[in-house]
Amino acid sequence: MSVDAIVIGAGFAGLYAVHRCVAAGLTVVGLEAAPSVGGTWYWNRYPGARCDVESVDYSYSFDEDLQSDWTWSERFAAQPEILAYLDHVADRFDLRRHYQFETDVVGARFDAGQWTVETSTGDRVVGRFLLCATGCLSAVNRPDIPGLDDFAGEMYYTAAWPREDPDLRGKKIGVIGTGSSGIQAVPILAEQAESLVVFQRSPNYTVPMPNYPWSSADLQRIRDEYPERRQRSAYAAAGTPHGTYHKNALDAEPGERLDAMWQRWRDGGVLFAKTFPDQTSVLEANDIARRFAEDRIREIVTDPAVAEDLIPVDHPIGTKRICTDAGYYATFNRDNVRLVNLRREPIEEITEDGVRTASATYACDVLVFATGFDALTGAMTRIDPKGPDGQRLSDIWVDGPLTFLGVMVPRLPNLFSFSGPGSPSVLANMALHAEVQVDWAIGLMVDALGRGITEVEPRRDAALAWTDGVAEAAERTLFPRAQSSWYLGANIEGKKRVFMPYAGGFGNYRKYLDDVAQRGYPGLVLTTGVAW
Ligand code: NA7
């Protein structure tokens, strides 16, 4: 089979890419490992899974009718509702018929002007362009802990939670991992469990999420202001309509600062990471917000020793992904919940019936691994596409990810990768991010096809310049100080430590993309050599 475009993935970016290809009159095949659409939101169906961006923003903006017909029930949508939304999008735009589901991509190579993709079903799909909408949080991190295979109880990964929700009531549950997923799951698991042990290697900052059902008045207000809301998001730092407080922390009086922080804390969610404009770039400003958050932990958690264990010590607030929770800290006041600090007592092995640390053995019927992902690069390097001269992505990225505009890779012509390194990715609203990157790729593809160009590839110097710019943008922030962060790949053994997302803001990123397109794609080599 030979098509214009092969799209890998049926999440936010993949579905939109298929839709845009069809609208542009291109033939397209979508390949998706899951049995249905949803991407990250298909797999991450663990108890408490919820998006930390408001529902009305974390949704496509490209179609007015879609936007006005769909009604979000809550301020922060839970996983089933986001999945239902993506199901609705797939049906509404008739996207499913372009997909082969339960089809893993196991390899891809470019030769004679075309990509040949190999799948787990033994098929080969040939296409001019390869659009990798493979997700930034999709390659599951399954840690290699001694004895794992000996465990006789039930084992689940939050990132690959069974479709049939397991009944965990009355069981002894151990949760390994305290990132967003663990932090969201813990309060719910604590209510179900006979006992819950939380194995924490690194504490994270988390801000309570004051979630509530949207009232009809809320929804009417949002409908009325949607155009303006979307306009503000389009060029905002994180792709949402929210900004920071109007003054730097260091320019505000202590009382004013405190009011601003309380306001943000009560509004809830990840926005606390950016209460003040200088909070992510000036340590002294960050310290003010950090100390405020730490005081809240000490206030909520009744056992002072547990509170201290829950307070991060290795990074400024917000430089690792700040989490959003529904009662996480208060969960540690329950009699059936225990926190185990793995920095003090590391896991030595998993036994048949639990977890043995350096100090004790914890009996568990169920182990829940909330151990994260090989983020941003993992999904792509696991496919490891091969270019025309035999170079693989893993060779090209041996010193860290090298991209042009976070979308293209030198030596891999006609390949686009979405929400990966070199783009704002996890620092921005994924729905709008997908639209912006896919629009850019489709614009280039249509332009190339119209001009008889058969290969488009970034020049190495252009990719180096962009990647240097990504590093410089990170250096202007406090992000690189979080040395144990998955933003730097620190959670994956052997992964090159490089700050991967573009930290210069979603709006600025979008301007770069617009500018390169408007100027006729400087930085790209456009070849007409190979006849299709
Ligand atoms: P994260 O944020 O990567 O969290 C994974 C957690 O698992 C984190 O606390 C890790 O500790 C811990 N971990 C990983 N491997 C181990 C081992 N071997 N032993 C003990 N603990 C371990 O993933 P999430 O799924 O929670 O969240 C990812 C993003 O999804 C989130 O930020 C949102 O954007 C949505 P560590 O910090 O590495 O010491």
XYZ file of C-alpha atoms and ligand atoms in Angstrom:
571
model
C 0.000 0.000 0.000
C 1.388 3.441 -0.853
C -0.065 6.707 0.393
C 0.880 10.357 0.670
C 1.088 10.305 4.447
C 1.472 7.747 7.217
C 0.385 8.970 10.629
C 1.534 7.060 13.699
C -0.743 7.549 16.693
C -4.387 8.375 17.352
C -4.068 10.853 20.192
C -4.625 14.607 19.959
C -1.905 15.129 17.336
C -2.529 11.964 15.333
C -6.263 12.446 14.951
C -5.801 16.042 13.911
C -3.041 15.073 11.473
C -5.288 12.505 9.784
C -8.107 15.038 9.625
C -5.856 17.689 8.091
C -4.380 15.255 5.559
C -7.858 14.258 4.394
C -8.936 17.897 4.218
C -5.864 18.675 2.123
C -6.791 15.913 -0.324
C -3.929 13.622 0.665
C -4.220 9.874 0.985
C -3.424 8.807 4.527
C -3.074 5.726 6.696
C -3.073 5.935 10.469
C -1.369 3.287 12.572
C -2.239 2.925 16.228
C -1.052 0.394 18.806
C -4.247 0.587 20.890
C -7.562 -0.942 19.849
C -9.076 2.531 19.565
C -8.330 6.249 19.522
C -7.196 8.369 22.472
C -3.425 7.991 22.685
C -2.223 8.876 26.176
C -5.853 9.172 27.246
C -6.571 5.667 26.042
C -3.875 4.065 28.171
C -3.760 6.214 31.300
C -7.081 5.158 32.776
C -5.877 4.699 36.359
C -8.077 5.827 39.263
C -8.002 9.609 39.516
C -6.525 10.268 36.051
C -7.431 13.790 35.133
C -5.992 16.602 33.044
C -4.404 19.498 34.891
C -5.390 22.015 32.183
C -8.998 23.246 32.277
C -11.264 21.173 30.033
C -12.502 24.124 27.986
C -8.897 24.902 27.026
C -7.639 21.344 26.691
C -9.656 20.710 23.545
C -9.303 21.440 19.846
C -9.891 24.985 18.639
C -9.893 24.319 14.889
C -13.616 23.801 14.428
C -16.200 26.230 15.767
C -19.044 23.723 15.554
C -17.087 21.040 17.393
C -16.252 23.572 20.080
C -19.810 24.772 20.562
C -21.460 21.346 20.302
C -19.288 19.665 22.925
C -20.100 20.364 26.573
C -17.486 19.653 29.221
C -19.000 18.591 32.509
C -16.220 19.646 34.860
C -13.542 22.281 35.213
C -10.778 19.659 35.052
C -11.887 16.730 32.927
C -11.311 13.172 34.072
C -9.784 10.628 31.712
C -13.112 8.991 30.656
C -14.496 12.347 29.515
C -11.368 13.262 27.534
C -11.430 9.839 25.918
C -15.132 10.285 25.107
C -14.255 13.646 23.527
C -11.557 12.120 21.327
C -13.952 9.294 20.405
C -16.479 11.937 19.434
C -13.895 13.780 17.318
C -12.932 10.538 15.554
C -16.588 9.802 14.745
C -17.563 13.344 13.862
C -14.768 13.690 11.294
C -14.965 10.053 10.215
C -11.331 9.416 11.079
C -11.473 5.780 12.193
C -11.719 4.426 8.669
C -8.204 5.686 7.961
C -6.696 3.774 10.893
C -5.310 0.335 11.431
C -5.680 -0.284 15.165
C -3.746 -2.774 17.309
C -0.857 -2.100 14.990
C 2.478 -1.281 16.541
C 5.099 0.375 14.401
C 8.299 -1.603 14.819
C 10.533 0.112 12.294
C 10.683 2.753 9.561
C 13.194 3.499 6.827
C 13.443 6.093 4.105
C 14.576 5.035 0.687
C 14.072 6.321 -2.862
C 11.929 9.205 -1.665
C 9.538 7.159 0.459
C 9.078 5.868 3.982
C 8.474 2.173 4.483
C 6.952 1.421 7.838
C 6.957 -2.050 9.322
C 4.273 -3.062 11.749
C 3.774 -5.708 14.403
C 1.120 -7.294 12.180
C 3.751 -7.969 9.543
C 2.430 -5.311 7.162
C 4.509 -2.780 5.289
C 3.038 0.602 4.613
C 4.731 2.945 2.157
C 4.216 6.689 2.173
C 5.836 9.909 1.051
C 5.620 11.537 4.457
C 5.821 10.052 7.928
C 3.997 11.953 10.657
C 4.977 10.681 14.087
C 2.244 11.628 16.521
C 3.677 9.136 18.936
C 3.203 11.181 22.092
C 5.580 12.605 24.656
C 4.293 10.515 27.559
C 3.630 7.197 25.886
C 6.753 5.041 26.186
C 6.090 3.438 29.581
C 8.978 3.249 32.033
C 8.963 -0.248 33.534
C 11.765 -0.215 36.104
C 13.934 -3.255 36.415
C 13.632 -3.925 40.151
C 15.159 -7.190 41.398
C 12.560 -9.854 42.081
C 9.802 -8.175 40.067
C 8.895 -11.409 38.321
C 8.572 -13.235 41.630
C 5.704 -11.070 42.859
C 2.651 -13.311 43.235
C 0.048 -10.556 43.620
C -1.564 -8.228 41.099
C 0.654 -5.709 39.296
C -0.532 -2.662 37.375
C 1.070 0.263 35.598
C -0.831 3.533 35.773
C 0.245 4.155 32.162
C -1.226 0.855 30.954
C -4.165 0.430 33.291
C -6.533 -2.453 32.414
C -9.710 -1.512 30.550
C -11.653 -3.510 33.091
C -10.977 -1.542 36.255
C -9.579 -4.035 38.822
C -11.407 -4.289 42.125
C -8.833 -3.246 44.711
C -11.207 -2.879 47.645
C -9.932 -4.262 50.909
C -6.506 -5.082 49.540
C -3.015 -4.211 50.684
C -1.748 -1.888 47.990
C 1.758 -0.592 47.363
C 2.250 2.374 45.024
C 5.718 2.954 43.591
C 6.196 6.458 42.208
C 5.014 9.882 43.292
C 4.808 11.935 40.099
C 1.487 13.259 38.792
C 0.064 9.780 38.216
C 0.924 8.418 41.656
C -0.220 11.634 43.311
C -3.576 11.496 41.513
C -4.133 7.795 42.226
C -3.075 7.707 45.896
C -6.109 9.458 47.486
C -8.524 7.169 45.637
C -6.562 3.989 46.260
C -6.340 4.927 49.952
C -10.134 4.936 50.176
C -10.352 1.490 48.600
C -7.430 -0.214 50.277
C -7.151 -2.050 53.528
C -3.694 -0.522 53.664
C -1.715 1.630 51.291
C 2.058 2.018 51.274
C 3.417 4.841 49.126
C 7.014 4.226 48.042
C 8.491 7.636 47.339
C 11.894 8.089 45.743
C 11.536 11.832 45.123
C 8.819 14.002 46.572
C 7.110 16.441 44.215
C 5.267 19.676 44.784
C 1.554 19.317 44.264
C -1.199 21.897 44.399
C -4.803 21.002 45.248
C -7.194 21.067 42.320
C -10.467 22.744 43.234
C -12.498 20.876 40.677
C -16.217 21.425 40.215
C -18.937 20.741 37.674
C -19.370 23.632 35.245
C -22.694 25.332 35.904
C -24.846 26.380 32.961
C -23.882 29.993 33.755
C -20.170 29.054 33.617
C -20.684 27.349 30.281
C -22.602 30.275 28.854
C -19.867 32.677 29.967
C -17.195 30.454 28.432
C -19.155 30.187 25.170
C -19.474 33.956 25.037
C -15.798 34.513 25.655
C -14.441 31.529 23.704
C -13.076 33.508 20.757
C -11.217 35.845 23.074
C -10.113 32.970 25.320
C -8.685 31.101 22.337
C -7.077 34.264 21.031
C -5.302 34.801 24.345
C -4.194 31.159 24.439
C -2.879 31.143 20.884
C 0.212 33.192 21.692
C 0.418 32.654 25.451
C 3.402 31.086 27.190
C 1.648 27.795 27.945
C -1.159 27.848 25.394
C -3.830 28.663 27.965
C -5.547 32.001 28.597
C -3.894 32.447 31.973
C -0.990 34.757 32.680
C 1.055 35.499 35.739
C 0.452 38.080 38.432
C 1.176 41.521 37.004
C 4.273 42.085 39.160
C 7.464 40.214 39.827
C 7.610 38.576 43.250
C 10.673 40.657 44.012
C 8.877 43.905 43.161
C 5.799 43.238 45.284
C 5.390 43.972 48.981
C 5.271 40.860 51.227
C 1.540 41.298 51.931
C 0.712 41.738 48.278
C 2.813 38.708 47.395
C 1.043 36.603 49.960
C -2.366 37.618 48.621
C -1.272 36.750 45.082
C -0.030 33.332 46.187
C -3.192 32.554 48.155
C -5.241 33.550 45.136
C -3.288 31.154 42.905
C -3.275 28.396 45.486
C -7.071 28.605 45.785
C -7.493 28.743 42.004
C -5.481 25.536 42.099
C -3.492 23.456 39.724
C -0.283 23.854 37.804
C -0.607 27.615 37.454
C 0.883 27.999 40.911
C 4.186 27.089 39.227
C 4.044 30.478 37.530
C 2.401 32.801 40.011
C 4.939 35.564 39.382
C 6.751 36.435 36.145
C 10.164 36.013 37.811
C 9.303 32.772 39.631
C 10.694 30.416 37.002
C 13.840 32.415 36.345
C 15.024 34.008 39.612
C 15.839 31.713 42.514
C 14.998 34.285 45.173
C 11.537 34.759 43.653
C 11.071 31.018 43.354
C 12.007 30.585 47.011
C 9.096 32.795 48.023
C 6.580 30.569 46.220
C 8.394 27.408 47.286
C 8.280 28.330 50.971
C 4.587 29.195 50.677
C 3.832 25.742 49.213
C 5.953 24.017 51.854
C 4.036 25.815 54.611
C 0.819 24.406 53.144
C 2.261 20.863 53.330
C 3.219 21.370 56.976
C -0.258 22.738 57.687
C -2.080 19.803 56.088
C 0.024 16.843 57.185
C -0.371 16.213 60.903
C 2.795 14.174 61.471
C 5.697 16.645 61.151
C 8.165 13.918 60.172
C 5.903 12.759 57.332
C 5.426 16.372 56.235
C 9.194 16.845 56.006
C 9.512 13.665 53.946
C 6.897 14.996 51.530
C 8.797 18.239 50.930
C 11.137 18.196 47.938
C 14.712 19.152 48.666
C 16.329 18.951 45.263
C 14.619 21.453 42.991
C 13.009 24.889 42.851
C 9.214 24.688 42.742
C 7.848 24.152 39.245
C 11.139 23.076 37.714
C 9.957 19.492 37.850
C 6.415 19.089 36.646
C 4.233 20.481 39.419
C 1.392 18.085 40.199
C -2.282 18.722 40.756
C -4.112 16.653 43.319
C -7.391 15.856 44.984
C -6.351 15.598 48.618
C -2.898 14.027 48.301
C -1.248 15.461 51.404
C -4.292 14.853 53.620
C -4.223 11.201 52.580
C -1.132 10.780 54.751
C -3.237 11.617 57.810
C -5.230 8.414 57.311
C -4.521 5.446 59.569
C -4.313 3.020 56.650
C -1.671 4.996 54.728
C 2.071 4.939 55.174
C 4.816 6.840 53.389
C 8.114 5.057 52.786
C 11.021 7.338 51.973
C 13.145 5.370 49.514
C 15.994 7.846 49.871
C 16.374 6.544 53.440
C 15.426 2.941 52.811
C 15.853 2.006 49.133
C 13.968 -0.927 47.648
C 16.232 -3.972 47.727
C 13.881 -6.388 46.062
C 10.337 -7.280 45.303
C 9.423 -10.526 46.949
C 6.612 -12.974 46.337
C 4.348 -11.089 48.706
C 5.577 -7.532 48.879
C 8.432 -5.065 48.834
C 11.605 -5.372 50.857
C 13.509 -2.189 51.525
C 16.787 -1.713 53.355
C 14.816 -1.428 56.632
C 11.604 -3.442 56.410
C 9.336 -5.709 54.398
C 5.940 -4.364 53.335
C 3.287 -6.961 52.542
C 1.283 -6.118 49.410
C -1.476 -7.900 47.496
C -1.258 -5.326 44.728
C 1.616 -3.264 43.336
C 0.828 -0.153 41.337
C 3.713 1.225 39.300
C 3.307 4.943 38.722
C 6.868 5.080 37.447
C 6.420 7.404 34.495
C 7.727 7.386 30.970
C 10.759 7.572 28.759
C 9.396 11.022 28.089
C 9.569 13.085 24.887
C 12.038 10.898 22.999
C 11.189 7.334 24.044
C 8.346 6.680 21.616
C 10.492 7.818 18.688
C 13.729 6.119 19.667
C 11.855 2.843 20.196
C 10.830 3.012 16.507
C 14.291 4.318 15.628
C 13.613 5.456 12.026
C 16.443 5.007 9.534
C 17.359 7.680 6.969
C 18.514 7.252 3.356
C 22.194 6.995 4.273
C 21.529 4.337 6.907
C 21.700 6.692 9.870
C 19.207 5.926 12.579
C 17.493 8.406 14.858
C 19.438 6.941 17.786
C 22.712 7.767 15.942
C 21.580 11.296 15.143
C 20.475 11.854 18.739
C 23.482 10.203 20.348
C 24.467 13.497 22.040
C 20.882 14.441 22.808
C 17.884 15.303 20.643
C 18.690 17.366 17.547
C 15.683 18.902 15.819
C 14.700 21.740 13.554
C 11.866 23.645 15.240
C 11.130 20.562 17.326
C 9.362 19.045 14.318
C 11.996 17.738 11.894
C 15.291 15.892 12.187
C 18.276 16.219 9.844
C 19.056 13.071 7.807
C 15.433 11.922 8.164
C 13.675 13.546 5.189
C 9.902 13.899 5.031
C 9.535 12.978 8.690
C 7.643 15.118 11.172
C 7.536 14.439 14.876
C 4.995 16.090 17.170
C 5.182 17.115 20.831
C 8.731 15.858 21.137
C 12.031 17.465 22.138
C 12.801 20.960 20.886
C 9.131 21.973 21.088
C 7.228 23.359 24.095
C 5.637 19.908 24.402
C 4.809 19.104 28.029
C 5.170 22.765 28.983
C 2.157 23.730 26.856
C -1.485 22.899 26.238
C -1.259 19.724 24.152
C -4.455 20.304 22.193
C -3.350 23.631 20.735
C 0.234 22.433 20.472
C -0.940 19.567 18.247
C -2.846 21.951 15.992
C 0.084 24.311 15.585
C 2.653 21.648 14.742
C 0.373 19.623 12.490
C -0.753 22.748 10.607
C 2.879 23.634 9.983
C 3.729 20.146 8.726
C 0.676 19.938 6.465
C 1.416 23.424 5.118
C 4.923 22.319 4.182
C 3.743 19.018 2.675
C 1.110 20.699 0.520
C 3.575 23.365 -0.554
C 6.180 20.727 -1.456
C 3.723 18.563 -3.375
C 2.429 21.598 -5.267
C 5.950 22.535 -6.331
C 7.025 19.023 -7.308
C 9.407 18.798 -4.361
C 9.895 15.223 -3.298
C 12.156 15.552 -0.270
C 12.191 18.071 2.547
C 14.884 17.893 5.172
C 16.372 20.348 7.633
C 20.000 21.380 7.194
C 22.223 20.177 10.019
C 23.410 23.711 10.794
C 19.808 24.926 11.028
C 18.954 22.075 13.407
C 22.063 22.798 15.488
C 21.120 26.473 15.692
C 17.563 25.622 16.781
C 18.784 23.089 19.340
C 21.284 25.617 20.730
C 18.384 28.048 21.020
C 16.390 25.438 22.957
C 19.311 25.043 25.375
C 19.674 28.822 25.735
C 15.958 29.220 26.443
C 16.299 26.618 29.213
C 19.378 28.369 30.622
C 17.340 31.547 31.048
C 15.081 29.608 33.442
C 15.560 27.600 36.624
C 14.456 24.366 34.897
C 17.958 22.887 34.483
C 18.413 23.047 38.258
C 16.056 20.100 38.646
C 18.740 17.589 37.844
C 16.547 14.577 38.682
C 13.759 15.577 36.314
C 12.343 13.602 33.418
C 12.414 16.912 31.495
C 16.155 16.156 31.332
C 15.755 12.428 30.856
C 17.168 11.777 34.334
C 14.635 9.046 35.144
C 15.902 6.722 32.401
C 19.209 4.982 32.925
C 21.747 5.810 30.217
C 19.639 8.590 28.677
C 21.626 11.685 27.737
C 20.816 14.478 30.192
C 19.608 17.390 28.134
C 16.719 19.705 28.919
C 14.382 18.609 26.140
C 11.352 20.918 25.879
C 11.578 24.414 24.393
C 11.120 26.693 27.415
C 10.817 29.952 25.483
C 7.013 29.814 25.495
C 4.321 28.387 23.259
C 3.476 31.780 21.738
C 7.076 32.485 20.761
C 7.427 28.978 19.395
C 4.366 29.464 17.247
C 5.858 32.712 15.893
C 9.026 30.863 14.860
C 6.970 28.271 12.994
C 4.851 30.968 11.297
C 7.931 32.942 10.377
C 9.786 30.007 8.802
C 6.723 29.089 6.730
C 6.155 32.672 5.622
C 9.789 33.021 4.534
C 9.601 29.926 2.311
C 11.225 27.500 4.772
C 14.785 28.718 5.212
C 16.773 26.021 7.003
C 15.265 23.248 4.893
C 16.747 21.537 1.867
C 14.012 21.032 -0.709
C 14.841 18.432 -3.343
C 13.097 17.624 -6.578
C 15.425 14.779 -7.502
C 13.452 11.624 -6.902
C 10.387 10.918 -9.014
C 7.419 9.443 -7.160
P 6.726 10.844 36.630
O 6.407 12.252 36.921
O 7.950 10.523 35.864
O 6.761 10.065 38.015
C 7.318 8.787 38.125
C 7.580 8.489 39.578
O 8.085 7.176 39.689
C 8.629 9.423 40.175
O 8.261 9.685 41.495
C 9.884 8.559 40.104
O 10.856 8.935 41.040
C 9.300 7.213 40.427
N 10.150 6.115 39.990
C 10.579 5.835 38.739
N 11.340 4.720 38.744
C 11.403 4.316 40.025
C 12.050 3.242 40.679
N 12.793 2.362 39.995
N 11.904 3.117 42.018
C 11.161 4.002 42.694
N 10.532 5.044 42.152
C 10.649 5.201 40.820
O 5.517 10.126 35.842
P 3.960 10.362 36.008
O 3.280 9.327 35.202
O 3.568 10.473 37.411
O 3.717 11.773 35.366
C 4.181 12.091 34.060
C 3.425 13.259 33.503
O 2.172 12.823 33.020
C 3.038 14.322 34.441
O 4.011 15.190 34.777
C 1.907 15.020 33.734
O 2.416 15.887 32.782
C 1.233 13.901 33.075
P 12.009 10.006 40.629
O 11.311 11.323 40.573
O 12.511 9.578 39.263
O 13.006 9.888 41.690
